[in-house]
Each structure stands twice: as C-alpha cells, then as structure tokens.
Amino acid sequence: MQPIETYNIQARTDLQAVREKIMDNFSTMLEGSEKNSECYYDTFDWRLYQNNVVLKQEVDRIKLCNIDSEQAIAARKINIDKSSIFWWDLPDGALRDRLSEILDVRALIKRIDLVRNVTRIRILNEDEKTVLRVALHELMFDRDTPLREEMYALTISPVRGYAEEHADFVSFIESCGVAGKAKNLFLSMADRLQYEVGAYSSKIDIRLDPSMQSDVAVKMIIKSLLSVMRQNEEGIRNDIDTEFLHDYRVSIRRTRSVLSQIKGLFLPELSSRFRAEFKILGNMTNRLRDLDVYLLNENQYKEILPESLQNGLDNFFKRLKAERKKEHDSLVKYLDSPAYDELMGSWQRFLESAQPADDSELIQAAVPVIDLAGEVIRHRYAKLVKIGQKIDYNTPNDKLHKLRIQCKKLRYLLEFFSSLFPQENYNVLVKRLKTIQGTLGDFNDYSVQQRKLLAALKEEDQQDDRFYLLAAAMGGLITHLHHQQLRCRETFSSIFSEFINQETNQLFEDIFDQS
Amino acid sequence: MAIFAIYSIKGGVGKTATTVNTAYLCAAEGEKTLIIDIDPQGSASFYFRIKAKNKFKKKRLLKGGKTIDENIKGTDYANLDLLPSDMSFRNLDLALNEMKHSKRKLKAIFEPFKHEYQHIFIDCPPNITLVSENIFNAADYILVPLIPTTLSLRTYEKLRAFFKKKKFASDKIFAFFSMVEKRKKLHRDILKERLSDSPELLQAYIPYRAEIERMGLSREPVVFTYPTSDATSAYKKLWHEIKSRCLE
Ligand SMILES: Nc1ncnc2c1ncn2[C@@H]1O[C@H](COP(=O)(O)OP(=O)(O)OP(=O)(O)O)[C@@H](O)[C@H]1O
Ligand SMILES: [Mg+2]
C-alpha cells in the first residue's frame, strides 16, 4: 500500500487558496465535506507508534491503521469513550488479537482528541478516471475546551498505477506555498500538541564520553534514572496501568545498584544515606507490586486449574483487589507527602551540586569513566564466575538466588556503561547474560510465587465454609508451579556452563582489556 | 481466496457486465479484489475508464511478475484494482502456443496475486482456444452466463463434455441465466424447465435491463450507479449465491 503524503498548511486562508488553485488547474470532482470527532490512543511509551500503527476512535468504530497509508488493519464497531483502556476490555476479534500482541499489559491512553473537518477532492484524467485523491483537513483539538487549538493540513492519497500523475500533482502542490511536508498526519498533529512522540523509554540510553570524569558520568546515569522515576509518578497516581510502578521500581533498583557497586565517587555518608532512603522507598512499593502481579496472573492461574476448582479463587482475588486499592491509596498519599518531596528534592540537589573539591575519600571521582567502568565490570564478572563454577545439579536454591543477584548487578553495569564500548561484542555478551537471567528469573519467580501463595493461604479464614475449595485450588497452583520450577532447574546447569566458558571469557577480555 | 473466470464461447452474453458488477460487490464487502481483463477489446477496462500503458505487450505479460504488477491500476472504488487489457492480447493464443507448458502458463503467472488479493475475476474474451485451457487451469471457478436459448444451452453442454474429455473438474463450472427477457415465452419456458431440472445451475439470474445496457455510457458498474434498481438486486443475488456455492 502506498503511503499518503502530508503537507502542513499555515492558516485557514492558505487552505482555501490551495483549494482554489487545485480547482483551477485540474479536472476535479468534489466528493464533499464531513465533520467528525476522532480520538487517537497510544500507550505511555508509544507502543503503537513504535509499531507503525495508529488507533483511532471514529464516531462509532475503532480502527487500527497503518500510520503512513492509513489503511485499516483491523476495526471494530464500538465506542470506547474512556480516557484509558486495555486490550482485554475489547470484544473478541482481530482488533483485540492484534492489540494484545503490541500492548501486553500497557493501557491505551487517549492522546489526541479532535474534531476533523475534511473536504475530499478527486483529481481526474481526460477519461474522468480518478488518478489521485486529495483531502483538506481542518483539525480542531480538544473539543471540550473553549480555547480551540487549530491546525490545517493537506493529504494526497495515490491511486495505484498512476505514478506519473501523482508526481506531477505533488510538485504542483509543493509550488503552492504549503508550509512543509510532514511524515504523516499523526506525527504532524502530535507535533502541534507538543508531544515528544516515542521519547519515553525505560531503557537506559545515555551517551557517555570515555574520557569524562567518573563522578560526572555516574551522576548523568543517576539523573536519567531519576527522570524515569519522575515521569512515571503521574501514571502511578492515576493508576493507569501496572507498568508505571514497574518502571519506577526498576529505576529505584538501578539507582541503589549504582550506589552500592561503585565506591569512591561520592561522600560515603551521603551515598549510604540515599541507599537507605531508596531501599525504604522500594520496600514501600513491594506489596503493591506483588498484588499487581497476582492480579495480572489471575486468568493464567485459573487456566492452570480444572474447572471444578476455578471458583475457589474468586473470593481470594476479590480480597486482593480490595487490598490493592488500599495499598495504592497509601502509596499515592506518600508520593503526595512533603516527606517524598523532600527526598526527591534533596536527591536532585545532590545530583546537581558540585563535588567537594579534593576530598581524599573520593579516590575514583577524577578517574576517566572508561577505566572505572572496565574495573567494576571485570570485578563483578570475576565474582560471578567464582560462584558460577560451583554450580551443578545439586546446588541448593539459595546459591542460585545469589547467582541471580550477581547476574543482575552485572547486567545493570553493562547497561549503564554500554555507550563506552564497541557495540558488536557487547551486544553478544548482553544477549548471553540475558539468556541465563531469563532462566534464573523464571526459577526465582516460581519459587517466590509458591512461597507467597502458601503464605497467603495461611492468612485466610479457615472457618469459612469455602476454605476447602480455596485450599485445594492453591494446592493445585503450588504443585504446578513446583513442577515448572523443577523443569527450569533441569535446564539451568547446561545453560549456565554455556555462559561461563572460554568464548565468554574471551569476549570479556576483548571488551574490557585493561590496556 | 478464489479465482473466478467469467467465460463463454459465445460473444455478447453478459460476461463483462457480470465481471464488473460482481467484482464491485465483492470489493465493496471489504475484500481486496482484482479484475484481470484479458479481452483484447478491453470492455472491462473501458467501464472503469482505465487504459493500458502502450508499452504493455503480450510477451511482457507472459513473463509475469514485476511487469504485471506495474500495470495494475486502482479503480475509483475501494479495494478494487484492475489489470487492463491490451490490444496485444489478441495474439495471446499464438504466444502461448510457442511456449513450454503452455497450458499451465497463465496459472503460474496469476499465482503471485493470490497473496495480495482475496479474490480475482478474469473477464475472458469469446472464442478462445488455447487460452481456454489455460483459464480452466488457472481458475478455481468458471462462471458461465447463458442466454436462455436452445443454442446457448447446446454450447454449455459442449463445454461440460469438453471438461469431461480433458479431465477438468466439471464441478468448477457454474452457469447462470443472463439477459433474461420474461416477456419472451422461450425464455420463460427454458428458465422454468432448467432451473428445476439442472441442480448444477445457479438459481439467480440476470434479467435484461436498460440500465445494464447504459453502462457503456455511464462507465460505472450498474450496482454503483443504480444501487436500488432491479438489476442491482439481481447482481447481488447472483454474487450471494456464488459465494455460498463456491466459498462456503
Ligand atoms: N442483463 C443485461 N441487460 C441488458 N443489456 C445487457 C445485459 N447484459 C449485458 N448487456 C449489454 O449487452 C452487451 C454485451 O454485454 P457484455 O459486454 O457484458 O457481454 P460479453 O459476453 O462480455 O461480450 P463479449 O463476448 O463481446 O465480451 C453490452 O452492451 C451490455 O451492456
Ligand atoms: Mg466481454
């Protein structure tokens, strides 16, 4: 499908002028005008945009379209009329299926809300055959507020097989005093509304200069983590989806990891104070995250169980939902409190403050960051190898847990300093590490879930006449999780020995060689 | 996905009118649809106001692939594209004759379009010989318009005999009455007799209507120009029956 061309137009009078020029110079057919309201949805991290699609609510149907051709990929007759929704809120069908692949657990948020007044004109050849279509758009954003932001655009949709006519028309339009070409109408609108489309990512993406002073570089890393935290606060408050809290927590963990793994950059008393503060902050979010995970797993848990036991969990999940509400309220209360404000403020001030000059404790501060990075990464890897060499089929679970922590620490370091090293080998290394982390993560997950389900069961009212059903359902789940865990365990030693081998050692040497 | 060939040995029986209108109805349901006009007279192309590029020569068509792709044109209607006819199709028979595997050649050429289009309609010229067998190989279904006359029915019987002899599946053939004039006794009699005695015939038929004749002037499918006419409802019934007999 050929892409649609989009041109921005400065003012309503210009739109009128272009229209007249088209009518004067071409044989045309006016198809008519229509005025409709529309909303565009995307996730907080612009997943639809990243997948080259847009989701548009028209009057009575919602449509998933290719972003450039506006060709519909899936559509559904429904009016969602909400500020945010999940794919699982939609009725079964192609639209829901396609969205589930892209969105996962992220919510769709209403991003652009507008009234579109569009006039469609066909350009005809000497046989009165349509050779292309033009649309003139008047877009009025935010239809509920009196202050109406307006925008004008012209789009050209090609008809297959009329490339020459299309090229002629495009050069005509470009000579008509249009304000400039846009990549597509969606981006043009988003631009106008000052959205930084695609800007948010929870991934670490900082360009460091190898010769930078270590303290400056590490502060840059921490600042970007802080920025991710702050960007997610609003979504946590409004309880839009579970990923806001998830990304927020990951940033806390990364921050703590930097502070604990890299010594000699900041004053020890400051560093340990903030480590402790962030630990407390992290802990405050633990229960809410646990509850989120339970609730996300609800359907999956039910699918594991035979139908006869599925109802056993209903009351349990009902209580979890109620508890989640309380947890959420109390976290939001904290986020809105002066104490939180003070923590973030002092952290921010610390990150922006100048380092105390010439302090004998800050031995690493002036070292070029590439040297520091190489050193801490090598150190972490050596530790990992030491623990890992003792791993075999009989290793107790808590050793595996330690190994998982080491892997995670190494992974964070590799992410922080990624921009300093040649990408090719680095990516191979990260990919290998990811594989074992995946297995270790699953292993840990299964064991944590078993433990938590059992603990939750103990808390339940044993006098309840449906307790037996809940207990049976929990038993079923725990057994299932146990088997999953064993399966993980079986594959692990071979996966790990594939990681710690000559080749990986070589990769490390190639990348982080001291010389 | 199906390839329909609209075919008849006899000329002027309503092949092109059927192609244009059923393909339009198909596309209007949201299915990506392609009309392939292999009639050198180019009537189907004419109805959609589409001309072939002059450079488009028969040898090029037989190469298939890119050349055909470049020559497909969008009609004025959503989801409906057309591969225009070209005067040089007149020699298609000759050209095919010179080639190896000449009876399966068209099938191979049309194959790639199955990915892009859900349904393909081939508007055939009358009186084709070698091309016919190519069409019978390439098409999943052969739609045959019959004017209710004895002569017409005889050629239809001949076609079925030919299928048997050459071992083509004769259940690919779907004939239906076309240009039916109820005021003619012969038409009435034949319709009455055949629609009850020949279960392989489609029940839907297309009456003789002035609106359909006027398509030559309007250069639009009659179902588009006169959406509530008698002719339109006849084409809708026909397309509905084709779908339920072939696609379900
Ligand atoms: N049902 C109908 N009622 C009235 N006129 C019709 C009808 N069907 C077709 N016609 C007219 O009869 C003429 C021949 O029809 P059409 O071109 O569809 O037949 P054809 O089988 O494709 O002819 P050819 O064999 O020449 O390709 C055209 O002028 C057409 O408009
Ligand atoms: Mg014809």
XYZ file of N, CA and C in Angstrom, chain A residues 338-450:
339
model
N 4.940 15.733 51.921
C 6.146 16.568 51.996
C 7.409 15.712 52.134
N 7.287 14.583 52.801
C 8.467 13.731 53.004
C 9.039 13.272 51.665
N 8.138 12.849 50.761
C 8.596 12.399 49.453
C 9.203 13.560 48.671
N 8.540 14.669 48.762
C 9.020 15.880 48.113
C 10.431 16.230 48.570
N 10.598 16.097 49.851
C 11.889 16.410 50.457
C 12.959 15.423 49.972
N 12.621 14.140 49.931
C 13.576 13.129 49.468
C 14.009 13.422 48.030
N 13.015 13.631 47.172
C 13.328 13.872 45.764
C 14.115 15.173 45.604
N 13.724 16.166 46.393
C 14.395 17.458 46.313
C 15.856 17.354 46.724
N 16.107 16.649 47.821
C 17.488 16.594 48.289
C 18.337 15.727 47.344
N 17.698 14.725 46.796
C 18.396 13.858 45.829
C 18.776 14.669 44.583
N 17.810 15.419 44.108
C 18.032 16.267 42.942
C 19.156 17.282 43.216
N 19.090 17.910 44.400
C 20.119 18.908 44.746
C 21.491 18.249 44.802
N 21.519 17.050 45.388
C 22.793 16.341 45.459
C 23.353 16.097 44.049
N 22.477 15.648 43.154
C 22.949 15.317 41.806
C 23.407 16.556 41.056
N 22.851 17.701 41.429
C 23.235 18.913 40.717
C 24.352 19.694 41.402
N 24.653 19.300 42.625
C 25.681 20.049 43.358
C 27.066 19.740 42.822
N 27.983 20.683 43.069
C 29.376 20.448 42.689
C 29.982 19.489 43.700
N 30.939 18.702 43.260
C 31.618 17.785 44.164
C 32.505 18.574 45.110
N 32.640 18.117 46.351
C 33.598 18.774 47.240
C 34.992 18.642 46.624
N 35.704 19.755 46.564
C 36.999 19.728 45.900
C 38.001 18.937 46.732
N 38.767 18.129 46.036
C 39.936 17.487 46.621
C 39.657 16.801 47.951
N 38.721 15.915 47.945
C 38.461 15.161 49.152
C 39.168 13.819 49.016
N 39.924 13.472 50.019
C 40.758 12.275 49.885
C 39.921 11.002 49.797
N 38.644 11.082 50.228
C 37.812 9.880 50.176
C 37.298 9.586 48.760
N 37.270 10.613 47.930
C 36.680 10.437 46.595
C 37.753 10.012 45.598
N 38.342 8.851 45.865
C 39.515 8.457 45.078
C 39.211 8.144 43.613
N 37.961 7.798 43.318
C 37.648 7.417 41.942
C 37.068 8.581 41.133
N 36.724 9.650 41.807
C 35.944 10.698 41.163
C 36.571 11.235 39.881
N 37.875 11.401 39.874
C 38.510 12.037 38.723
C 39.002 11.039 37.671
N 38.835 9.746 37.968
C 39.284 8.714 37.018
C 38.420 8.782 35.753
N 39.013 8.620 34.560
C 38.172 8.590 33.352
C 37.155 7.456 33.452
N 35.933 7.724 33.069
C 34.854 6.772 33.311
C 35.101 5.432 32.629
N 35.793 5.448 31.502
C 36.013 4.167 30.827
C 36.856 3.226 31.685
N 37.797 3.794 32.429
C 38.622 2.953 33.289
C 37.814 2.412 34.464
N 37.029 3.309 35.055
C 36.200 2.887 36.174
C 35.228 1.782 35.737
N 34.592 2.001 34.596
C 33.604 1.038 34.101
C 34.256 -0.317 33.900
N 35.403 -0.331 33.230
C 36.110 -1.580 32.980
C 36.400 -2.292 34.298
N 36.841 -1.514 35.268
C 37.225 -2.108 36.543
C 36.021 -2.740 37.253
N 34.932 -1.974 37.397
C 33.797 -2.537 38.144
C 33.166 -3.715 37.410
N 33.163 -3.656 36.098
C 32.556 -4.762 35.351
C 33.420 -6.018 35.471
N 34.721 -5.865 35.329
C 35.612 -7.027 35.489
C 35.473 -7.636 36.877
N 35.402 -6.768 37.859
C 35.277 -7.222 39.239
C 33.993 -8.047 39.423
N 32.898 -7.525 38.874
C 31.623 -8.211 39.006
C 31.636 -9.545 38.277
N 32.238 -9.542 37.124
C 32.292 -10.781 36.332
C 33.102 -11.846 37.070
N 34.221 -11.437 37.647
C 35.055 -12.390 38.380
C 34.251 -13.037 39.505
N 33.467 -12.226 40.191
C 32.638 -12.751 41.285
C 31.616 -13.758 40.775
N 31.040 -13.397 39.656
C 30.028 -14.252 39.042
C 30.628 -15.605 38.673
N 31.825 -15.555 38.071
C 32.484 -16.793 37.659
C 32.784 -17.645 38.885
N 33.215 -16.998 39.947
C 33.580 -17.738 41.156
C 32.369 -18.502 41.710
N 31.255 -17.838 41.799
C 30.046 -18.514 42.280
C 29.574 -19.547 41.270
N 29.634 -19.139 40.028
C 29.074 -19.968 38.964
C 29.805 -21.283 38.790
N 31.123 -21.299 39.040
C 31.893 -22.529 38.828
C 31.422 -23.647 39.745
N 30.855 -23.265 40.879
C 30.441 -24.305 41.839
C 29.023 -24.802 41.571
N 28.411 -24.241 40.537
C 27.017 -24.620 40.277
C 26.947 -25.977 39.592
N 26.172 -26.872 40.136
C 25.868 -28.102 39.414
C 24.436 -28.501 39.743
N 24.092 -29.729 39.401
C 22.713 -30.128 39.541
C 22.234 -30.110 40.996
N 23.207 -30.249 41.943
C 22.803 -30.360 43.351
C 22.893 -29.056 44.138
N 23.333 -28.002 43.475
C 23.456 -26.725 44.180
C 22.146 -26.336 44.856
N 22.215 -25.950 46.138
C 20.961 -25.554 46.797
C 20.393 -24.256 46.216
N 19.091 -24.093 46.418
C 18.396 -22.961 45.797
C 18.950 -21.592 46.195
N 19.404 -21.472 47.458
C 19.830 -20.131 47.869
C 21.107 -19.703 47.154
N 21.924 -20.675 46.727
C 23.104 -20.332 45.924
C 22.659 -19.773 44.565
N 21.638 -20.406 44.031
C 21.130 -19.927 42.742
C 20.596 -18.504 42.888
N 20.017 -18.257 44.023
C 19.494 -16.927 44.301
C 20.641 -15.911 44.298
N 21.746 -16.275 44.951
C 22.920 -15.390 44.976
C 23.434 -15.143 43.570
N 23.456 -16.213 42.802
C 23.936 -16.100 41.427
C 23.053 -15.133 40.630
N 21.753 -15.234 40.875
C 20.815 -14.361 40.174
C 21.116 -12.895 40.492
N 21.399 -12.619 41.761
C 21.700 -11.244 42.167
C 22.970 -10.748 41.467
N 23.976 -11.617 41.428
C 25.230 -11.215 40.759
C 24.980 -10.904 39.281
N 24.203 -11.761 38.657
C 23.899 -11.551 37.230
C 23.208 -10.205 37.029
N 22.284 -9.923 37.907
C 21.525 -8.688 37.786
C 22.434 -7.481 37.949
N 23.333 -7.568 38.942
C 24.265 -6.464 39.162
C 25.125 -6.239 37.926
N 25.610 -7.347 37.377
C 26.446 -7.229 36.179
C 25.651 -6.620 35.027
N 24.416 -7.096 34.887
C 23.568 -6.612 33.808
C 23.368 -5.093 33.915
N 23.106 -4.610 35.128
C 22.928 -3.171 35.315
C 24.182 -2.420 34.893
N 25.336 -2.907 35.312
C 26.584 -2.222 34.950
C 26.736 -2.174 33.430
N 26.460 -3.328 32.807
C 26.600 -3.372 31.347
C 25.662 -2.361 30.685
N 24.476 -2.198 31.257
C 23.530 -1.239 30.680
C 23.991 0.203 30.893
N 24.472 0.496 32.102
C 24.895 1.870 32.381
C 26.009 2.330 31.433
N 26.960 1.431 31.204
C 28.167 1.869 30.505
C 28.209 1.434 29.043
N 27.087 0.987 28.558
C 27.011 0.444 27.203
C 27.635 1.362 26.151
N 27.421 2.682 26.294
C 27.859 3.596 25.233
C 29.377 3.728 25.161
N 30.089 3.171 26.130
C 31.541 3.361 26.143
C 32.298 2.317 25.333
N 31.612 1.227 24.988
C 32.332 0.099 24.407
C 31.812 -0.239 23.013
N 32.663 -0.936 22.223
C 32.223 -1.321 20.871
C 30.966 -2.190 20.953
N 29.939 -1.821 20.180
C 28.622 -2.414 20.362
C 28.522 -3.889 19.996
N 29.259 -4.298 18.981
C 29.017 -5.631 18.436
C 29.221 -6.741 19.476
N 30.450 -6.794 20.025
C 30.745 -7.801 21.035
C 29.898 -7.606 22.280
N 29.709 -6.355 22.614
C 28.962 -6.000 23.811
C 27.558 -6.582 23.757
N 26.930 -6.433 22.595
C 25.571 -6.950 22.451
C 25.517 -8.470 22.562
N 26.544 -9.129 22.039
C 26.596 -10.593 22.151
C 26.636 -10.977 23.621
N 27.482 -10.254 24.348
C 27.643 -10.526 25.769
C 26.333 -10.321 26.525
N 25.693 -9.189 26.273
C 24.443 -8.878 26.962
C 23.390 -9.936 26.633
N 23.381 -10.370 25.369
C 22.396 -11.361 24.968
C 22.608 -12.674 25.731
N 23.886 -13.066 25.875
C 24.171 -14.298 26.610
C 23.737 -14.173 28.057
N 24.041 -13.031 28.633
C 23.683 -12.808 30.030
C 22.160 -12.842 30.189
N 21.475 -12.237 29.236
C 20.012 -12.209 29.262
C 19.439 -13.615 29.310
N 20.042 -14.536 28.523
C 19.526 -15.896 28.473
C 19.565 -16.540 29.853
N 20.724 -16.450 30.534
C 20.736 -17.102 31.847
C 19.881 -16.337 32.849
N 19.840 -15.026 32.693
C 18.967 -14.264 33.596
C 17.517 -14.688 33.438
N 17.147 -14.977 32.198
C 15.776 -15.410 31.926
C 15.462 -16.670 32.716
N 16.331 -17.657 32.613
C 16.082 -18.919 33.319
C 16.112 -18.723 34.830
N 17.120 -17.975 35.291
C 17.206 -17.721 36.732
C 15.992 -16.951 37.229
N 15.561 -16.005 36.433
C 14.401 -15.190 36.790
C 13.155 -16.053 36.914
N 12.947 -16.921 35.922
C 11.787 -17.816 35.959
C 11.856 -18.703 37.193
N 13.044 -19.246 37.410
C 13.249 -20.142 38.543
C 12.849 -19.437 39.834
N 13.355 -18.231 39.986
C 13.082 -17.455 41.191
C 11.593 -17.131 41.307
N 11.035 -16.711 40.186
C 9.609 -16.374 40.133
C 8.744 -17.525 40.631
N 9.028 -18.733 40.118
C 8.238 -19.900 40.510
C 8.369 -20.148 41.999
N 9.590 -19.974 42.517
C 9.744 -20.275 43.929
C 9.070 -19.193 44.788
N 9.217 -17.932 44.369
C 8.574 -16.847 45.118
C 7.047 -17.010 45.100
N 6.519 -17.324 43.935
C 5.061 -17.480 43.848
C 4.555 -18.586 44.761
N 5.261 -19.691 44.782
C 4.832 -20.794 45.665
C 4.806 -20.339 47.112
